[in-house]
mmCIF file of C-alpha atoms in Angstrom:
data_model
loop_
_atom_site.group_PDB
_atom_site.id
_atom_site.type_symbol
_atom_site.label_atom_id
_atom_site.label_comp_id
_atom_site.label_asym_id
_atom_site.label_seq_id
_atom_site.Cartn_x
_atom_site.Cartn_y
_atom_site.Cartn_z
ATOM 1 C CA UNK A 130 1.193 -9.002 0.507
ATOM 2 C CA UNK A 131 -1.803 -6.818 -0.318
ATOM 3 C CA UNK A 132 -4.470 -6.678 2.395
ATOM 4 C CA UNK A 133 -7.830 -5.052 1.685
ATOM 5 C CA UNK A 134 -10.525 -4.555 4.308
ATOM 6 C CA UNK A 135 -13.993 -3.374 3.297
ATOM 7 C CA UNK A 136 -16.714 -1.933 5.495
ATOM 8 C CA UNK A 137 -20.394 -1.398 4.642
ATOM 9 C CA UNK A 138 -21.774 2.128 4.965
ATOM 10 C CA UNK A 139 -24.241 3.026 7.723
ATOM 11 C CA UNK A 140 -27.887 2.902 6.674
ATOM 12 C CA UNK A 141 -28.185 6.649 6.104
ATOM 13 C CA UNK A 142 -25.324 6.567 3.566
ATOM 14 C CA UNK A 143 -26.197 3.284 1.823
ATOM 15 C CA UNK A 144 -27.809 5.100 -1.110
ATOM 16 C CA UNK A 145 -24.621 6.968 -2.053
ATOM 17 C CA UNK A 146 -21.686 4.876 -0.770
ATOM 18 C CA UNK A 147 -21.073 1.267 -1.808
ATOM 19 C CA UNK A 148 -18.331 0.634 0.753
ATOM 20 C CA UNK A 149 -15.527 2.162 2.765
ATOM 21 C CA UNK A 150 -12.142 0.466 2.549
ATOM 22 C CA UNK A 151 -8.559 0.354 3.788
ATOM 23 C CA UNK A 152 -5.912 -1.257 1.549
ATOM 24 C CA UNK A 153 -2.335 -1.795 2.675
ATOM 25 C CA UNK A 154 0.805 -3.597 1.536
ATOM 26 C CA UNK A 155 4.052 -4.063 3.432
ATOM 27 C CA UNK A 156 6.386 -3.898 0.452
ATOM 28 C CA UNK A 157 10.176 -3.474 0.645
ATOM 29 C CA UNK A 158 11.199 0.178 0.705
ATOM 30 C CA UNK A 159 12.790 0.016 -2.744
ATOM 31 C CA UNK A 160 10.109 -2.110 -4.418
ATOM 32 C CA UNK A 161 8.080 -0.443 -7.179
ATOM 33 C CA UNK A 162 4.587 -1.845 -7.814
ATOM 34 C CA UNK A 163 3.120 -0.767 -11.157
ATOM 35 C CA UNK A 164 -0.453 -1.638 -12.045
ATOM 36 C CA UNK A 165 -3.603 -0.493 -13.811
ATOM 37 C CA UNK A 166 -6.895 0.586 -12.274
ATOM 38 C CA UNK A 167 -10.229 -0.030 -13.963
ATOM 39 C CA UNK A 168 -13.072 1.234 -11.807
ATOM 40 C CA UNK A 169 -16.747 0.783 -12.648
ATOM 41 C CA UNK A 170 -17.756 3.619 -10.342
ATOM 42 C CA UNK A 171 -16.227 6.739 -8.896
ATOM 43 C CA UNK A 172 -13.924 6.399 -5.877
ATOM 44 C CA UNK A 173 -12.480 8.770 -3.326
ATOM 45 C CA UNK A 174 -8.931 7.676 -2.476
ATOM 46 C CA UNK A 175 -6.419 8.984 0.030
ATOM 47 C CA UNK A 176 -2.829 7.773 0.144
ATOM 48 C CA UNK A 177 -2.185 7.703 3.888
ATOM 49 C CA UNK A 178 1.289 6.163 3.542
ATOM 50 C CA UNK A 179 3.727 5.638 0.705
ATOM 51 C CA UNK A 180 4.786 7.255 -2.568
ATOM 52 C CA UNK A 181 2.161 7.151 -5.309
ATOM 53 C CA UNK A 182 2.212 8.279 -8.947
ATOM 54 C CA UNK A 183 -0.166 8.156 -11.911
ATOM 55 C CA UNK A 184 0.565 8.338 -15.621
ATOM 56 C CA UNK A 185 -0.879 11.389 -17.351
ATOM 57 C CA UNK A 186 -2.075 11.540 -20.961
ATOM 58 C CA UNK A 187 1.366 12.792 -21.988
ATOM 59 C CA UNK A 188 2.886 9.488 -20.821
ATOM 60 C CA UNK A 189 4.831 10.995 -17.911
ATOM 61 C CA UNK A 190 4.430 9.983 -14.266
ATOM 62 C CA UNK A 191 3.249 12.543 -11.704
ATOM 63 C CA UNK A 192 3.053 12.266 -7.893
ATOM 64 C CA UNK A 193 -0.288 12.909 -6.210
ATOM 65 C CA UNK A 194 -1.440 13.544 -2.674
ATOM 66 C CA UNK A 195 -4.516 14.710 -0.827
ATOM 67 C CA UNK A 196 -8.049 13.373 -1.128
ATOM 68 C CA UNK A 197 -8.677 12.515 -4.782
ATOM 69 C CA UNK A 198 -11.821 11.707 -6.724
ATOM 70 C CA UNK A 199 -11.238 9.036 -9.358
ATOM 71 C CA UNK A 200 -13.905 8.915 -12.032
ATOM 72 C CA UNK A 201 -15.098 5.631 -13.518
ATOM 73 C CA UNK A 202 -12.783 4.230 -16.198
ATOM 74 C CA UNK A 203 -13.397 3.254 -19.803
ATOM 75 C CA UNK A 204 -9.656 2.677 -20.245
ATOM 76 C CA UNK A 205 -6.894 1.641 -17.843
ATOM 77 C CA UNK A 206 -5.382 4.175 -15.469
ATOM 78 C CA UNK A 207 -1.679 3.448 -14.974
ATOM 79 C CA UNK A 208 -0.479 3.863 -11.386
ATOM 80 C CA UNK A 209 2.604 2.912 -9.418
ATOM 81 C CA UNK A 210 3.524 2.842 -5.741
ATOM 82 C CA UNK A 211 6.966 2.574 -4.176
ATOM 83 C CA UNK A 212 7.541 0.870 -0.851
ATOM 84 C CA UNK A 213 4.926 0.083 1.800
ATOM 85 C CA UNK A 214 1.633 1.909 1.339
ATOM 86 C CA UNK A 215 -1.833 2.404 2.784
ATOM 87 C CA UNK A 216 -4.771 3.642 0.730
ATOM 88 C CA UNK A 217 -8.023 4.708 2.372
ATOM 89 C CA UNK A 218 -11.268 5.677 0.730
ATOM 90 C CA UNK A 219 -14.792 4.862 -0.334
ATOM 91 C CA UNK A 220 -16.543 3.615 -3.453
ATOM 92 C CA UNK A 221 -19.501 5.619 -4.690
ATOM 93 C CA UNK A 222 -22.891 4.310 -5.752
ATOM 94 C CA UNK A 223 -23.729 5.826 -9.153
ATOM 95 C CA UNK A 224 -27.447 5.965 -8.359
ATOM 96 C CA UNK A 225 -26.622 8.256 -5.435
ATOM 97 C CA UNK A 226 -24.233 10.542 -7.320
ATOM 98 C CA UNK A 227 -26.570 13.543 -6.957
ATOM 99 C CA UNK A 228 -26.430 13.197 -3.192
ATOM 100 C CA UNK A 229 -22.740 14.097 -3.081
ATOM 101 C CA UNK A 230 -21.944 15.973 -6.311
ATOM 102 C CA UNK A 231 -23.616 18.805 -8.206
ATOM 103 C CA UNK A 232 -21.869 18.198 -11.543
ATOM 104 C CA UNK A 233 -22.417 15.169 -13.826
ATOM 105 C CA UNK A 234 -20.164 12.140 -13.385
ATOM 106 C CA UNK A 235 -19.186 12.331 -17.057
ATOM 107 C CA UNK A 236 -17.124 15.417 -16.185
ATOM 108 C CA UNK A 237 -14.772 13.206 -14.144
ATOM 109 C CA UNK A 238 -14.842 10.011 -16.248
ATOM 110 C CA UNK A 239 -11.322 8.643 -16.874
ATOM 111 C CA UNK A 240 -9.878 11.447 -14.757
ATOM 112 C CA UNK A 241 -8.862 12.191 -11.213
ATOM 113 C CA UNK A 242 -9.263 15.524 -9.480
ATOM 114 C CA UNK A 243 -8.573 16.854 -6.025
ATOM 115 C CA UNK A 244 -11.659 16.452 -3.857
ATOM 116 C CA UNK A 245 -11.113 20.007 -2.632
ATOM 117 C CA UNK A 246 -11.882 21.224 -6.171
ATOM 118 C CA UNK A 247 -15.410 19.869 -5.726
ATOM 119 C CA UNK A 248 -16.069 19.862 -1.982
ATOM 120 C CA UNK A 249 -13.954 22.909 -1.157
ATOM 121 C CA UNK A 250 -12.513 23.073 2.346
ATOM 122 C CA UNK A 251 -14.388 19.900 3.316
ATOM 123 C CA UNK A 252 -12.201 17.970 0.859
ATOM 124 C CA UNK A 253 -9.021 19.429 2.355
ATOM 125 C CA UNK A 254 -10.237 18.791 5.897
ATOM 126 C CA UNK A 255 -11.002 15.150 5.149
ATOM 127 C CA UNK A 256 -7.388 14.595 4.111
ATOM 128 C CA UNK A 257 -6.051 16.484 7.137
ATOM 129 C CA UNK A 258 -8.226 14.493 9.551
ATOM 130 C CA UNK A 259 -7.327 11.151 7.962
ATOM 131 C CA UNK A 260 -3.618 11.926 8.197
ATOM 132 C CA UNK A 261 -4.033 12.917 11.852
ATOM 133 C CA UNK A 262 -5.763 9.632 12.726
ATOM 134 C CA UNK A 263 -2.386 7.874 13.241
ATOM 135 C CA UNK A 264 -3.498 4.606 11.613
ATOM 136 C CA UNK A 265 -6.381 4.176 14.059
ATOM 137 C CA UNK A 266 -8.879 2.337 11.862
ATOM 138 C CA UNK A 267 -11.943 3.249 13.919
ATOM 139 C CA UNK A 268 -11.032 6.935 13.780
ATOM 140 C CA UNK A 269 -10.353 6.737 10.056
ATOM 141 C CA UNK A 270 -13.726 5.143 9.326
ATOM 142 C CA UNK A 271 -15.556 7.582 11.578
ATOM 143 C CA UNK A 272 -13.808 10.484 9.846
ATOM 144 C CA UNK A 273 -14.858 9.277 6.402
ATOM 145 C CA UNK A 274 -18.425 8.565 7.465
ATOM 146 C CA UNK A 275 -18.852 11.995 9.033
ATOM 147 C CA UNK A 276 -17.347 13.751 6.007
ATOM 148 C CA UNK A 277 -19.741 11.993 3.625
ATOM 149 C CA UNK A 278 -22.651 12.578 5.997
ATOM 150 C CA UNK A 279 -21.877 16.306 6.137
ATOM 151 C CA UNK A 280 -21.629 16.527 2.347
ATOM 152 C CA UNK A 281 -24.916 14.694 1.905
ATOM 153 C CA UNK A 282 -26.590 17.096 4.327
ATOM 154 C CA UNK A 283 -25.143 20.031 2.394
ATOM 155 C CA UNK A 284 -26.585 18.587 -0.835
ATOM 156 C CA UNK A 285 -30.040 18.403 0.729
ATOM 157 C CA UNK A 286 -31.859 18.448 -2.623
ATOM 158 C CA UNK A 287 -29.880 15.550 -4.065
ATOM 159 C CA UNK A 288 -31.936 12.401 -4.534
ATOM 160 C CA UNK A 289 -30.906 8.884 -5.423
ATOM 161 C CA UNK A 290 -32.050 7.643 -8.840
ATOM 162 C CA UNK A 291 -34.418 4.701 -8.364
ATOM 163 C CA UNK A 292 -34.012 3.406 -11.926
ATOM 164 C CA UNK A 293 -30.219 3.292 -11.667
ATOM 165 C CA UNK A 294 -30.430 1.686 -8.223
ATOM 166 C CA UNK A 295 -32.060 -1.213 -10.107
ATOM 167 C CA UNK A 296 -29.536 -0.969 -12.940
ATOM 168 C CA UNK A 297 -26.464 -1.259 -10.660
ATOM 169 C CA UNK A 298 -26.964 -4.950 -9.723
ATOM 170 C CA UNK A 299 -27.764 -5.827 -13.343
ATOM 171 C CA UNK A 300 -24.380 -4.466 -14.404
ATOM 172 C CA UNK A 301 -22.602 -6.728 -11.911
ATOM 173 C CA UNK A 302 -24.757 -9.851 -12.168
ATOM 174 C CA UNK A 303 -25.399 -10.171 -15.908
ATOM 175 C CA UNK A 304 -22.941 -8.440 -18.212
ATOM 176 C CA UNK A 305 -24.357 -10.101 -21.343
ATOM 177 C CA UNK A 306 -27.758 -8.398 -21.160
ATOM 178 C CA UNK A 307 -28.718 -6.176 -24.089
ATOM 179 C CA UNK A 308 -29.024 -2.499 -23.245
ATOM 180 C CA UNK A 309 -32.368 -2.329 -25.067
ATOM 181 C CA UNK A 310 -33.797 -5.080 -22.842
ATOM 182 C CA UNK A 311 -32.481 -3.418 -19.692
ATOM 183 C CA UNK A 312 -34.027 -0.062 -20.617
ATOM 184 C CA UNK A 313 -37.365 -1.765 -21.240
ATOM 185 C CA UNK A 314 -37.186 -3.561 -17.879
ATOM 186 C CA UNK A 315 -36.485 -0.253 -16.135
ATOM 187 C CA UNK A 316 -39.368 1.479 -17.935
ATOM 188 C CA UNK A 317 -37.018 3.866 -19.746
ATOM 189 C CA UNK A 318 -36.297 4.726 -23.342
ATOM 190 C CA UNK A 319 -32.773 4.119 -24.586
ATOM 191 C CA UNK A 320 -32.171 7.855 -24.645
ATOM 192 C CA UNK A 321 -33.401 8.263 -21.065
ATOM 193 C CA UNK A 322 -31.129 5.455 -19.861
ATOM 194 C CA UNK A 323 -28.173 6.985 -21.705
ATOM 195 C CA UNK A 324 -28.730 10.411 -20.136
ATOM 196 C CA UNK A 325 -29.000 8.919 -16.659
ATOM 197 C CA UNK A 326 -25.885 6.779 -17.117
ATOM 198 C CA UNK A 327 -23.787 9.697 -18.355
ATOM 199 C CA UNK A 328 -24.945 11.796 -15.425
ATOM 200 C CA UNK A 329 -24.471 9.172 -12.703
ATOM 201 C CA UNK A 330 -21.951 6.605 -14.011
ATOM 202 C CA UNK A 331 -19.991 8.879 -16.343
ATOM 203 C CA UNK A 332 -20.305 6.599 -19.381
ATOM 204 C CA UNK A 333 -22.968 5.340 -21.770
ATOM 205 C CA UNK A 334 -24.884 2.157 -20.883
ATOM 206 C CA UNK A 335 -23.198 0.367 -23.786
ATOM 207 C CA UNK A 336 -19.744 1.207 -22.415
ATOM 208 C CA UNK A 337 -20.841 0.206 -18.906
ATOM 209 C CA UNK A 338 -21.979 -3.233 -20.083
ATOM 210 C CA UNK A 339 -18.873 -3.704 -22.270
ATOM 211 C CA UNK A 340 -16.647 -2.975 -19.286
ATOM 212 C CA UNK A 341 -18.671 -5.332 -17.096
ATOM 213 C CA UNK A 342 -18.306 -8.126 -19.620
ATOM 214 C CA UNK A 343 -14.562 -7.528 -19.804
ATOM 215 C CA UNK A 344 -14.256 -7.648 -16.014
ATOM 216 C CA UNK A 345 -16.167 -10.933 -15.953
ATOM 217 C CA UNK A 346 -13.708 -12.345 -18.488
ATOM 218 C CA UNK A 347 -10.732 -10.982 -16.537
ATOM 219 C CA UNK A 348 -12.026 -12.599 -13.336
ATOM 220 C CA UNK A 349 -12.302 -15.926 -15.149
ATOM 221 C CA UNK A 350 -8.736 -15.649 -16.482
ATOM 222 C CA UNK A 351 -7.526 -14.877 -12.955
ATOM 223 C CA UNK A 352 -9.261 -18.012 -11.635
ATOM 224 C CA UNK A 353 -11.676 -15.961 -9.541
ATOM 225 C CA UNK A 354 -14.764 -17.421 -11.214
ATOM 226 C CA UNK A 355 -15.747 -20.739 -12.776
ATOM 227 C CA UNK A 356 -18.573 -20.053 -15.215
ATOM 228 C CA UNK A 357 -20.697 -22.895 -16.532
ATOM 229 C CA UNK A 358 -20.423 -23.866 -20.198
ATOM 230 C CA UNK A 359 -23.576 -21.894 -20.964
ATOM 231 C CA UNK A 360 -22.294 -18.835 -19.104
ATOM 232 C CA UNK A 361 -18.923 -19.090 -20.811
ATOM 233 C CA UNK A 362 -20.595 -19.301 -24.209
ATOM 234 C CA UNK A 363 -22.526 -16.110 -23.467
ATOM 235 C CA UNK A 364 -19.442 -14.385 -22.116
ATOM 236 C CA UNK A 365 -17.145 -15.367 -25.002
ATOM 237 C CA UNK A 366 -16.308 -12.667 -27.519
ATOM 238 C CA UNK A 367 -17.263 -12.955 -31.178
ATOM 239 C CA UNK A 368 -13.773 -13.703 -32.462
ATOM 240 C CA UNK A 369 -10.092 -13.232 -31.667
ATOM 241 C CA UNK A 370 -9.974 -9.701 -33.065
ATOM 242 C CA UNK A 371 -12.914 -8.723 -30.861
ATOM 243 C CA UNK A 372 -11.185 -10.203 -27.800
ATOM 244 C CA UNK A 373 -7.978 -8.317 -28.588
ATOM 245 C CA UNK A 374 -9.873 -5.061 -29.114
ATOM 246 C CA UNK A 375 -11.667 -5.310 -25.760
ATOM 247 C CA UNK A 376 -8.508 -6.172 -23.820
ATOM 248 C CA UNK A 377 -6.653 -3.311 -25.483
ATOM 249 C CA UNK A 378 -9.501 -0.949 -24.595
ATOM 250 C CA UNK A 379 -9.869 -1.867 -20.952
ATOM 251 C CA UNK A 380 -6.474 -3.101 -19.800
ATOM 252 C CA UNK A 381 -4.022 -2.004 -22.496
ATOM 253 C CA UNK A 382 -2.664 -5.477 -23.302
ATOM 254 C CA UNK A 383 -3.702 -8.721 -24.947
ATOM 255 C CA UNK A 384 -5.465 -11.509 -23.059
ATOM 256 C CA UNK A 385 -2.268 -13.589 -23.202
ATOM 257 C CA UNK A 386 -0.204 -10.712 -21.801
ATOM 258 C CA UNK A 387 -2.794 -10.208 -19.068
ATOM 259 C CA UNK A 388 -2.618 -13.873 -18.050
ATOM 260 C CA UNK A 389 1.169 -13.575 -17.648
ATOM 261 C CA UNK A 390 1.244 -10.158 -15.947
ATOM 262 C CA UNK A 391 0.825 -9.491 -12.230
ATOM 263 C CA UNK A 392 -1.882 -6.906 -11.476
ATOM 264 C CA UNK A 393 -2.372 -7.035 -7.690
ATOM 265 C CA UNK A 394 -4.401 -3.824 -7.380
ATOM 266 C CA UNK A 395 -6.714 -4.766 -10.222
ATOM 267 C CA UNK A 396 -7.009 -8.335 -8.906
ATOM 268 C CA UNK A 397 -8.145 -7.087 -5.498
ATOM 269 C CA UNK A 398 -10.990 -5.227 -7.199
ATOM 270 C CA UNK A 399 -11.865 -8.255 -9.343
ATOM 271 C CA UNK A 400 -12.007 -10.467 -6.264
ATOM 272 C CA UNK A 401 -14.290 -8.069 -4.407
ATOM 273 C CA UNK A 402 -16.496 -7.693 -7.480
ATOM 274 C CA UNK A 403 -16.811 -11.455 -7.841
ATOM 275 C CA UNK A 404 -17.836 -11.833 -4.201
ATOM 276 C CA UNK A 405 -20.527 -9.212 -4.714
ATOM 277 C CA UNK A 406 -21.703 -11.020 -7.839
ATOM 278 C CA UNK A 407 -22.091 -14.268 -5.897
ATOM 279 C CA UNK A 408 -23.985 -12.427 -3.164
ATOM 280 C CA UNK A 409 -26.393 -10.881 -5.679
ATOM 281 C CA UNK A 410 -27.096 -14.260 -7.220
ATOM 282 C CA UNK A 411 -27.743 -15.816 -3.840
ATOM 283 C CA UNK A 412 -30.152 -12.999 -3.003
ATOM 284 C CA UNK A 413 -31.975 -13.500 -6.313
ATOM 285 C CA UNK A 414 -32.323 -17.242 -5.667
ATOM 286 C CA UNK A 415 -33.504 -16.845 -2.068
#
């Protein structure tokens, strides 16, 4: 069974980190779990236990270790894990990208790179310290918090983007909004919003909203949400060919194949996303 525990960042890191997390599964030693990842934001992930591989563009599987930065996805990233595993990491807030990175997020979109390639020795040290924590959750969380805090201090000129801090909840809470309307609400031109999204999210605002709409549909198919008739009408795709095209783009299979396929890693993210969506709506209604 897959167990995921999420922890909010301390106040001083809330502008650049969405959450810290520990995910673990006690699988049989010979069991191979293959899945797809589809992340809306960048993540830092560390495999603390287990054997983990990702499929490269050439179609071959390659093992990976160390602290890795995963860029946001516009297409599925195929991964597989053998036996019991523990993954530790943190999800990034796009609006705070400049507080931790000095290169645009678009450089890492649909890719993964060693954190040491960006943070230098600090990226290597984070992995070393996590592996030395001996599964002590408090130590692991403290290690991650201090590493991010040190990086943020090093990037002392990095500032969070106020416009995108307002855009982030829109992406989660209302995937059917038109990009033109969102830009107007944020006081930006379409071109300004596109530049900011490429720099902080890694993708265009149109791609961001398309992916959000797909994830809303995927959550519904997984039984994680029960939209009203009006919401379902807004969420529905234009026609069958449009539905097929979007599912091929974001998950690499048809909607029918998705309904019949187990995707435990993706489902964990969908569940967490849906809980955040409910929270945002409750906050808006309060």
